Amino acid sequence: METRVVKTKCWLVVLLCGASVSQAGEPAREFLDQLVDTQLYDVALDYLEQLQDSPLAPVRMKEIIPYEQGRILIKLSGLQRDFDMRERQLNRAQQSLQQFIDTRKGNPKVAAAESELGTLLEQRGTLQVLRAERPGNAQEKQKLLASARERFGEARGVFEKIQGQLRQKLKNYPAVIPTGTPEHQLREETRLQYLQTLLVAAVIQEEMADTYDEKAPERSKLLSEASSEYDSIYKNYRRFVAGLYARLYQGRVQKKLGKFPDAISYLVEILENEDNSDAFRSLKNKALLEAMDCWLDPSEEKYAEAIRQATAWIDSSRQNEIYLEDWLQLRFALARAHGSYSEYLEKKDPADPQIRISRDEAKKQARVVARFSSALKDDAQRLEARYGGRKYDPNKKPDPKTFAEAADAAKQATEMMRTQQLVLQTVPDQIEVETDAKRKEELVKQVENANKTIGLAREDAIRFFNRALELAESGTPPEEVNQARYVLSYLHFEKEDYYEAAVLGEMVARRFPGSSAARHCANLAMWSYRQLYDLNTTEDRDFERGRVMGAARYLSDHWADSSEGQGAVSQLIEFSIRDGKVSQAREYLAKIPEDSQARGPAELKTGRAIWYQFLRENQQLSRWQREGVVPAGIDPAARKQELTGLRDQAQQVLSAGIQRMRGKGSVDGVLATAALSLAQVYSQTGQSVAALKLLEDEQIGPLTLVRAKHAAVATKGFAAETYKSALSSYIGSLGSATSSQDAIGKAKQVMEDLNATVGATADGQTQLMSHYATLAKDLKQQIELADSAAKRQQLTEGFETFLQQVSQGATELNVLHWVADTFTKMGEALEAGNARSKNASRYFTLAIGTYERILTDGGQKDFELTPAVRDSFALQLAKCYRRVRKFTACMGQLESILKERNSLVNVQLEAARTYQLWARFPRKESLYLRALTGGRPVRGKNTVWGFQRISKVTYRHPNLRDAFLESRYRMSECLYEWAVALGKQDKQELKKKRLTSANKALLATVESFALDETWRPQYDGLLRKIQRASGKPVVGLPKQRQKTRQAQARPRQPVQTASQ
């Protein structure tokens, strides 16, 4: 159930349930009927559950519990605004009713259960209509309406079946039955049931007609058929109230058909009836409402008649009728009539004094409606605002002495504020089209006054609500006090006093969970804390984050089935993702029902988070395998299988979310971003054809939306990301059996689009280089994630074909750089882990050729290289030389950079790594010394530092912590590898000495510095190798090694990095 039952209500149910089951069955029946009559449906359902489990409950009552549950759930669903919850309640009702019908064949209530089942199907049809009318469902509207027609058809079929049964039953009665006899009473009851089924079936026919467009021939046909059915019912049963209702509905149908004179004649026939009983007054009220619509239609313009009839009827209202919803609807229709009449008169004679009289009357009637009708409040306030609203005098303020007086004063101030907010929503549009200068000036003054009034009224409302809470006594109804707190909390939220709003809202939610305001207060508290979190721009947001999570958990735990509760779960998902707890986010996602409106957006968020987790962990596994250092207890094969499952889950969740969201019809930024994410998943997992299908989708395709300049993709950077994904997918599709012949042409066009979108300025060119670098990584990832050698070959051949075509005759630096970078990444992908390939050297060689072309053509083509950019390309060229074992050429490039910029730490690391790798070759062991201590001296000073000096230079610089930890790691690794090489030469003493040094250096680092999750497994793996080579127990690092000294950053001369 949506809300928790108030404790006192629960206690009442327990007491009365105990009392009733200990007596006869009638008190139980009466108590249940009383609960239903007072609309305490949730209590009634709890009462039925207790009867079900009670051994003292009457047997006859127990037998019909499923029927009672079904009919009460149908009534409860009618009060539910949340469509998803309403659907679930109808599902429960249908299950209960069907269970009763199937298991109680001979029970007298079976016929009533079948009738309730028909009502339920009609409610399902109505729900589909409401879904279709909801904003954002344009694309799905016709499908939803078609579904509604099916439900209406099924419901009508049920009632037609019941009609046949009742008709036969009526025929079986004797023609003449003495009045007052039980048999005569049964026949009359049967006749009334039959009449009811006739009327309901006709109403369903009318509802079915309303699912068609206004000018559709099907609509006119069904309305005409409904009108004939109503006419038949009226003629045969005019002495019954139901027969007169048929006449009312016939008038309504004629109104829908645009036949206003006919409609008015039918409705006036009811209005002129002299019967003034309660039942008849309600009927007349409904008839007058329909007649008002006819008189106020622009084709009739019978405003004076509408005002005369409605004024007379309202003046005759009884004291108990004034604030009933039907009467307030009539009062609102009267307000509309006065407003329309004033506009009608203004067109004829702007100086007519009746104009002001009618507008004042329109505002007066609208004000009453706004105050007493929650359903019509917004419309009434909007109508009042249309005609200027009220003037607010801040000096005329009441001095309340009681809670009720203060609450009433606060409510009036709030209503004034709402009315003026509607002025701001409606009047600016009137100003735009107003041609009369004087009238336009009046409207401008209205806007200025509205802005001022809103602030004053809000402050007054806050003050009066606070006064009301001060005046509250022990006898003040708690529900009214909590409602006051809720509105006060909301006013603080509007005023952007988020902390005040949060504290007050959370207090009500936690201390009074049974209050009708509790759920709304909990929701308000959560969003207030969320506002505080978003507004906090510091790094310390733990307090706000904790409060958001706490409020969201409370809301989701107590009102899980509500839209607010599911929105809270969405917040829990988002913050779990922010904290890197993706598995927790998946658990929260499972709590949102499949048919919830919150499910789709939550799936999109969670799916993206799962995908990013897969990327991180897959890169980590690849690094472990590439470095040859897999942490103890990790099985690479099993880990790979887990990651495959994670990848598939990301695709599944994203795909489900997109299918769910695209069913809403409209496309927004969330859906477009999710579609792009799923396209990236497809592209990077070798499903390029599926990626392109999604990217080019006519409705939600990111590429389609970008080219159409759709508002949903106007976010900065979205177009560039889309073009990158499209380019990656077009290239990835090359070589596949289903690839398009013009894929290369499309890919080139996307490159042009990307260049035009990003590279128009100097800063844009820098961004463009970054985008191409990311694209190269994406293509590399496609190769790494390929599940077979054949797939890898297909991808690399397709990539190579396109890159060769693009590079031919290319003169743009960003294009040549991307080609070289992509060839490099292809080589890296093919030599990584278990995917090593002899073709890796081929792609490194192609990259070398492109980098050499960039460096040699620098001053002769369409681009000019700055020294820093030239050094960057020389570094990349050096790495490629090293990949193909051209160490001399590699060191030549690195030395040329370091001679000019010796303090580039990343280049120094590359030079030392090169010496280490070179030393691994036969008869090159002496180069380990250069890797450790440096080389290439100029005027007695080494150009290459070596790992030892790198560690000393980076020691006190927190921003170079990784460089420091790597240099220390490489020192121990060089000593270990040198020792192994000496052992092969049978130089055991030197081997032992190097191993001892390696062990000592590694442990000194571990004891002095904290190792993170990246470096600890590598240090542990290296120590195990050293221990094994030394003949010692292989135990690795201690599980809890405490650091004894922490490297701290102190003011020193900055050390340059490549970016500087």
Short mmCIF file of N, CA and C in Angstrom, two decimals, residues 2-98:
data_model
loop_
_atom_site.label_atom_id
_atom_site.label_comp_id
_atom_site.label_asym_id
_atom_site.label_seq_id
_atom_site.Cartn_x
_atom_site.Cartn_y
_atom_site.Cartn_z
N GLU A 2 0.29 2.34 -0.50
CA GLU A 2 1.11 3.51 -0.74
C GLU A 2 1.62 4.12 0.56
N THR A 3 0.78 4.25 1.56
CA THR A 3 1.20 4.90 2.79
C THR A 3 1.04 3.96 3.96
N ARG A 4 1.77 4.27 5.02
CA ARG A 4 1.61 3.52 6.26
C ARG A 4 0.34 4.00 6.95
N VAL A 5 -0.38 3.08 7.52
CA VAL A 5 -1.62 3.45 8.20
C VAL A 5 -1.27 4.10 9.53
N VAL A 6 -2.00 5.14 9.86
CA VAL A 6 -1.76 5.84 11.13
C VAL A 6 -1.94 4.86 12.28
N LYS A 7 -1.07 5.00 13.31
CA LYS A 7 -1.11 4.05 14.40
C LYS A 7 -2.49 3.96 15.05
N THR A 8 -3.13 5.12 15.22
CA THR A 8 -4.46 5.08 15.84
C THR A 8 -5.46 4.34 15.00
N LYS A 9 -5.32 4.45 13.68
CA LYS A 9 -6.22 3.72 12.79
C LYS A 9 -5.99 2.22 12.95
N CYS A 10 -4.70 1.84 13.00
CA CYS A 10 -4.39 0.41 13.16
C CYS A 10 -5.00 -0.12 14.46
N TRP A 11 -4.87 0.69 15.52
CA TRP A 11 -5.40 0.26 16.81
C TRP A 11 -6.92 0.13 16.73
N LEU A 12 -7.56 1.06 16.00
CA LEU A 12 -9.01 1.01 15.82
C LEU A 12 -9.41 -0.27 15.10
N VAL A 13 -8.64 -0.61 14.04
CA VAL A 13 -8.95 -1.83 13.29
C VAL A 13 -8.84 -3.06 14.18
N VAL A 14 -7.76 -3.10 14.99
CA VAL A 14 -7.55 -4.26 15.86
C VAL A 14 -8.71 -4.39 16.85
N LEU A 15 -9.08 -3.24 17.46
CA LEU A 15 -10.16 -3.28 18.45
C LEU A 15 -11.48 -3.73 17.84
N LEU A 16 -11.86 -3.06 16.74
CA LEU A 16 -13.15 -3.35 16.15
C LEU A 16 -13.18 -4.71 15.47
N CYS A 17 -12.01 -5.11 14.95
CA CYS A 17 -11.96 -6.45 14.35
C CYS A 17 -12.20 -7.50 15.42
N GLY A 18 -11.55 -7.29 16.57
CA GLY A 18 -11.74 -8.23 17.65
C GLY A 18 -13.18 -8.25 18.13
N ALA A 19 -13.77 -7.04 18.17
CA ALA A 19 -15.16 -6.97 18.63
C ALA A 19 -16.10 -7.63 17.65
N SER A 20 -15.88 -7.39 16.39
CA SER A 20 -16.82 -7.87 15.39
C SER A 20 -16.74 -9.36 15.19
N VAL A 21 -15.53 -9.91 15.24
CA VAL A 21 -15.44 -11.34 14.99
C VAL A 21 -15.91 -12.16 16.17
N SER A 22 -16.00 -11.51 17.29
CA SER A 22 -16.50 -12.25 18.46
C SER A 22 -18.02 -12.26 18.50
N GLN A 23 -18.66 -11.42 17.64
CA GLN A 23 -20.11 -11.38 17.58
C GLN A 23 -20.56 -12.05 16.29
N ALA A 24 -21.75 -11.72 15.85
CA ALA A 24 -22.27 -12.29 14.61
C ALA A 24 -21.64 -11.61 13.42
N GLY A 25 -22.01 -12.07 12.22
CA GLY A 25 -21.39 -11.55 11.00
C GLY A 25 -21.84 -10.16 10.65
N GLU A 26 -23.06 -9.72 11.09
CA GLU A 26 -23.57 -8.43 10.64
C GLU A 26 -22.70 -7.26 11.07
N PRO A 27 -22.21 -7.20 12.33
CA PRO A 27 -21.34 -6.07 12.68
C PRO A 27 -20.09 -5.97 11.80
N ALA A 28 -19.54 -7.11 11.43
CA ALA A 28 -18.36 -7.09 10.55
C ALA A 28 -18.72 -6.48 9.20
N ARG A 29 -19.90 -6.87 8.70
CA ARG A 29 -20.36 -6.33 7.41
C ARG A 29 -20.58 -4.82 7.50
N GLU A 30 -21.24 -4.41 8.59
CA GLU A 30 -21.54 -2.99 8.77
C GLU A 30 -20.28 -2.17 8.92
N PHE A 31 -19.32 -2.70 9.68
CA PHE A 31 -18.08 -1.96 9.90
C PHE A 31 -17.31 -1.79 8.59
N LEU A 32 -17.27 -2.86 7.80
CA LEU A 32 -16.57 -2.78 6.52
C LEU A 32 -17.24 -1.76 5.60
N ASP A 33 -18.58 -1.81 5.55
CA ASP A 33 -19.31 -0.85 4.70
C ASP A 33 -19.06 0.58 5.16
N GLN A 34 -18.97 0.76 6.47
CA GLN A 34 -18.73 2.11 6.99
C GLN A 34 -17.33 2.60 6.57
N LEU A 35 -16.34 1.72 6.64
CA LEU A 35 -14.99 2.09 6.21
C LEU A 35 -14.96 2.47 4.73
N VAL A 36 -15.69 1.70 3.91
CA VAL A 36 -15.72 1.98 2.47
C VAL A 36 -16.45 3.28 2.20
N ASP A 37 -17.58 3.50 2.91
CA ASP A 37 -18.36 4.72 2.69
C ASP A 37 -17.56 5.96 3.04
N THR A 38 -16.68 5.85 4.04
CA THR A 38 -15.86 7.01 4.45
C THR A 38 -14.51 7.05 3.72
N GLN A 39 -14.37 6.18 2.70
CA GLN A 39 -13.18 6.14 1.84
C GLN A 39 -11.90 5.79 2.60
N LEU A 40 -12.04 5.06 3.71
CA LEU A 40 -10.85 4.55 4.42
C LEU A 40 -10.49 3.19 3.83
N TYR A 41 -10.14 3.22 2.55
CA TYR A 41 -9.93 1.97 1.82
C TYR A 41 -8.71 1.20 2.33
N ASP A 42 -7.65 1.91 2.70
CA ASP A 42 -6.47 1.20 3.19
C ASP A 42 -6.76 0.49 4.51
N VAL A 43 -7.54 1.14 5.38
CA VAL A 43 -7.94 0.49 6.64
C VAL A 43 -8.85 -0.70 6.37
N ALA A 44 -9.75 -0.54 5.41
CA ALA A 44 -10.66 -1.63 5.06
C ALA A 44 -9.88 -2.86 4.58
N LEU A 45 -8.86 -2.64 3.78
CA LEU A 45 -8.05 -3.77 3.29
C LEU A 45 -7.30 -4.44 4.43
N ASP A 46 -6.76 -3.64 5.37
CA ASP A 46 -6.10 -4.23 6.54
C ASP A 46 -7.10 -5.03 7.37
N TYR A 47 -8.30 -4.51 7.49
CA TYR A 47 -9.35 -5.20 8.25
C TYR A 47 -9.68 -6.55 7.62
N LEU A 48 -9.79 -6.59 6.30
CA LEU A 48 -10.06 -7.85 5.61
C LEU A 48 -8.93 -8.85 5.81
N GLU A 49 -7.69 -8.37 5.81
CA GLU A 49 -6.56 -9.28 6.04
C GLU A 49 -6.65 -9.90 7.44
N GLN A 50 -7.04 -9.09 8.42
CA GLN A 50 -7.16 -9.63 9.77
C GLN A 50 -8.33 -10.60 9.86
N LEU A 51 -9.42 -10.32 9.17
CA LEU A 51 -10.54 -11.27 9.15
C LEU A 51 -10.12 -12.60 8.54
N GLN A 52 -9.31 -12.53 7.50
CA GLN A 52 -8.86 -13.74 6.80
C GLN A 52 -8.12 -14.67 7.75
N ASP A 53 -7.32 -14.07 8.64
CA ASP A 53 -6.48 -14.88 9.54
C ASP A 53 -7.16 -15.20 10.87
N SER A 54 -8.33 -14.62 11.11
CA SER A 54 -8.99 -14.81 12.41
C SER A 54 -9.86 -16.06 12.42
N PRO A 55 -9.69 -16.93 13.41
CA PRO A 55 -10.56 -18.13 13.50
C PRO A 55 -11.98 -17.78 13.94
N LEU A 56 -12.18 -16.55 14.44
CA LEU A 56 -13.50 -16.15 14.93
C LEU A 56 -14.33 -15.43 13.87
N ALA A 57 -13.74 -15.15 12.70
CA ALA A 57 -14.46 -14.41 11.67
C ALA A 57 -15.59 -15.26 11.10
N PRO A 58 -16.74 -14.64 10.76
CA PRO A 58 -17.87 -15.39 10.19
C PRO A 58 -17.47 -16.08 8.89
N VAL A 59 -17.93 -17.32 8.70
CA VAL A 59 -17.58 -18.09 7.52
C VAL A 59 -18.10 -17.40 6.26
N ARG A 60 -19.34 -16.90 6.32
CA ARG A 60 -19.92 -16.25 5.13
C ARG A 60 -19.09 -15.03 4.72
N MET A 61 -18.56 -14.34 5.73
CA MET A 61 -17.74 -13.17 5.44
C MET A 61 -16.39 -13.58 4.85
N LYS A 62 -15.82 -14.65 5.37
CA LYS A 62 -14.53 -15.12 4.87
C LYS A 62 -14.62 -15.54 3.41
N GLU A 63 -15.77 -16.14 3.05
CA GLU A 63 -15.92 -16.64 1.68
C GLU A 63 -15.84 -15.53 0.64
N ILE A 64 -16.30 -14.34 1.02
CA ILE A 64 -16.36 -13.26 0.02
C ILE A 64 -15.21 -12.25 0.17
N ILE A 65 -14.20 -12.58 0.99
CA ILE A 65 -13.09 -11.64 1.19
C ILE A 65 -12.39 -11.29 -0.13
N PRO A 66 -12.08 -12.26 -1.03
CA PRO A 66 -11.44 -11.88 -2.31
C PRO A 66 -12.27 -10.90 -3.12
N TYR A 67 -13.61 -11.10 -3.09
CA TYR A 67 -14.50 -10.17 -3.80
C TYR A 67 -14.42 -8.77 -3.19
N GLU A 68 -14.48 -8.70 -1.86
CA GLU A 68 -14.43 -7.41 -1.19
C GLU A 68 -13.09 -6.72 -1.45
N GLN A 69 -12.01 -7.50 -1.40
CA GLN A 69 -10.70 -6.91 -1.68
C GLN A 69 -10.64 -6.34 -3.09
N GLY A 70 -11.19 -7.07 -4.04
CA GLY A 70 -11.18 -6.61 -5.42
C GLY A 70 -11.93 -5.31 -5.61
N ARG A 71 -13.16 -5.25 -5.06
CA ARG A 71 -13.97 -4.03 -5.28
C ARG A 71 -13.36 -2.83 -4.54
N ILE A 72 -12.75 -3.07 -3.36
CA ILE A 72 -12.15 -1.95 -2.62
C ILE A 72 -10.88 -1.47 -3.32
N LEU A 73 -10.11 -2.39 -3.85
CA LEU A 73 -8.90 -1.99 -4.59
C LEU A 73 -9.26 -1.15 -5.83
N ILE A 74 -10.36 -1.49 -6.48
CA ILE A 74 -10.81 -0.69 -7.63
C ILE A 74 -11.13 0.73 -7.18
N LYS A 75 -11.83 0.86 -6.05
CA LYS A 75 -12.14 2.19 -5.53
C LYS A 75 -10.87 2.94 -5.13
N LEU A 76 -9.96 2.22 -4.48
CA LEU A 76 -8.70 2.85 -4.06
C LEU A 76 -7.89 3.33 -5.26
N SER A 77 -7.87 2.54 -6.32
CA SER A 77 -7.11 2.93 -7.51
C SER A 77 -7.66 4.21 -8.13
N GLY A 78 -8.96 4.43 -7.99
CA GLY A 78 -9.57 5.63 -8.55
C GLY A 78 -9.08 6.91 -7.90
N LEU A 79 -8.54 6.80 -6.67
CA LEU A 79 -8.02 7.97 -5.96
C LEU A 79 -6.53 8.18 -6.21
N GLN A 80 -5.92 7.23 -6.91
CA GLN A 80 -4.47 7.24 -7.06
C GLN A 80 -4.05 8.06 -8.28
N ARG A 81 -3.18 9.03 -8.07
CA ARG A 81 -2.68 9.85 -9.17
C ARG A 81 -1.47 9.24 -9.85
N ASP A 82 -0.75 8.42 -9.11
CA ASP A 82 0.43 7.76 -9.67
C ASP A 82 -0.05 6.62 -10.57
N PHE A 83 0.17 6.74 -11.88
CA PHE A 83 -0.35 5.76 -12.83
C PHE A 83 0.22 4.37 -12.59
N ASP A 84 1.50 4.29 -12.25
CA ASP A 84 2.12 2.98 -12.03
C ASP A 84 1.50 2.27 -10.83
N MET A 85 1.30 3.03 -9.76
CA MET A 85 0.69 2.42 -8.57
C MET A 85 -0.76 2.04 -8.87
N ARG A 86 -1.45 2.88 -9.61
CA ARG A 86 -2.84 2.59 -9.97
C ARG A 86 -2.91 1.28 -10.75
N GLU A 87 -1.99 1.10 -11.67
CA GLU A 87 -1.93 -0.14 -12.46
C GLU A 87 -1.72 -1.34 -11.56
N ARG A 88 -0.82 -1.21 -10.60
CA ARG A 88 -0.55 -2.33 -9.70
C ARG A 88 -1.77 -2.66 -8.84
N GLN A 89 -2.49 -1.62 -8.40
CA GLN A 89 -3.70 -1.86 -7.59
C GLN A 89 -4.78 -2.54 -8.42
N LEU A 90 -4.91 -2.15 -9.67
CA LEU A 90 -5.88 -2.82 -10.54
C LEU A 90 -5.47 -4.27 -10.80
N ASN A 91 -4.18 -4.52 -10.91
CA ASN A 91 -3.70 -5.90 -11.09
C ASN A 91 -4.10 -6.76 -9.88
N ARG A 92 -3.89 -6.21 -8.69
CA ARG A 92 -4.26 -6.94 -7.47
C ARG A 92 -5.77 -7.17 -7.42
N ALA A 93 -6.53 -6.14 -7.82
CA ALA A 93 -7.99 -6.26 -7.81
C ALA A 93 -8.45 -7.35 -8.77
N GLN A 94 -7.88 -7.37 -9.97
CA GLN A 94 -8.28 -8.36 -10.96
C GLN A 94 -7.94 -9.77 -10.48
N GLN A 95 -6.79 -9.91 -9.85
CA GLN A 95 -6.39 -11.22 -9.33
C GLN A 95 -7.38 -11.70 -8.26
N SER A 96 -7.78 -10.79 -7.37
CA SER A 96 -8.72 -11.16 -6.30
C SER A 96 -10.09 -11.52 -6.86
N LEU A 97 -10.59 -10.70 -7.78
CA LEU A 97 -11.92 -10.96 -8.36
C LEU A 97 -11.93 -12.25 -9.16
N GLN A 98 -10.89 -12.48 -9.95
CA GLN A 98 -10.84 -13.70 -10.75
C GLN A 98 -10.75 -14.93 -9.86
#
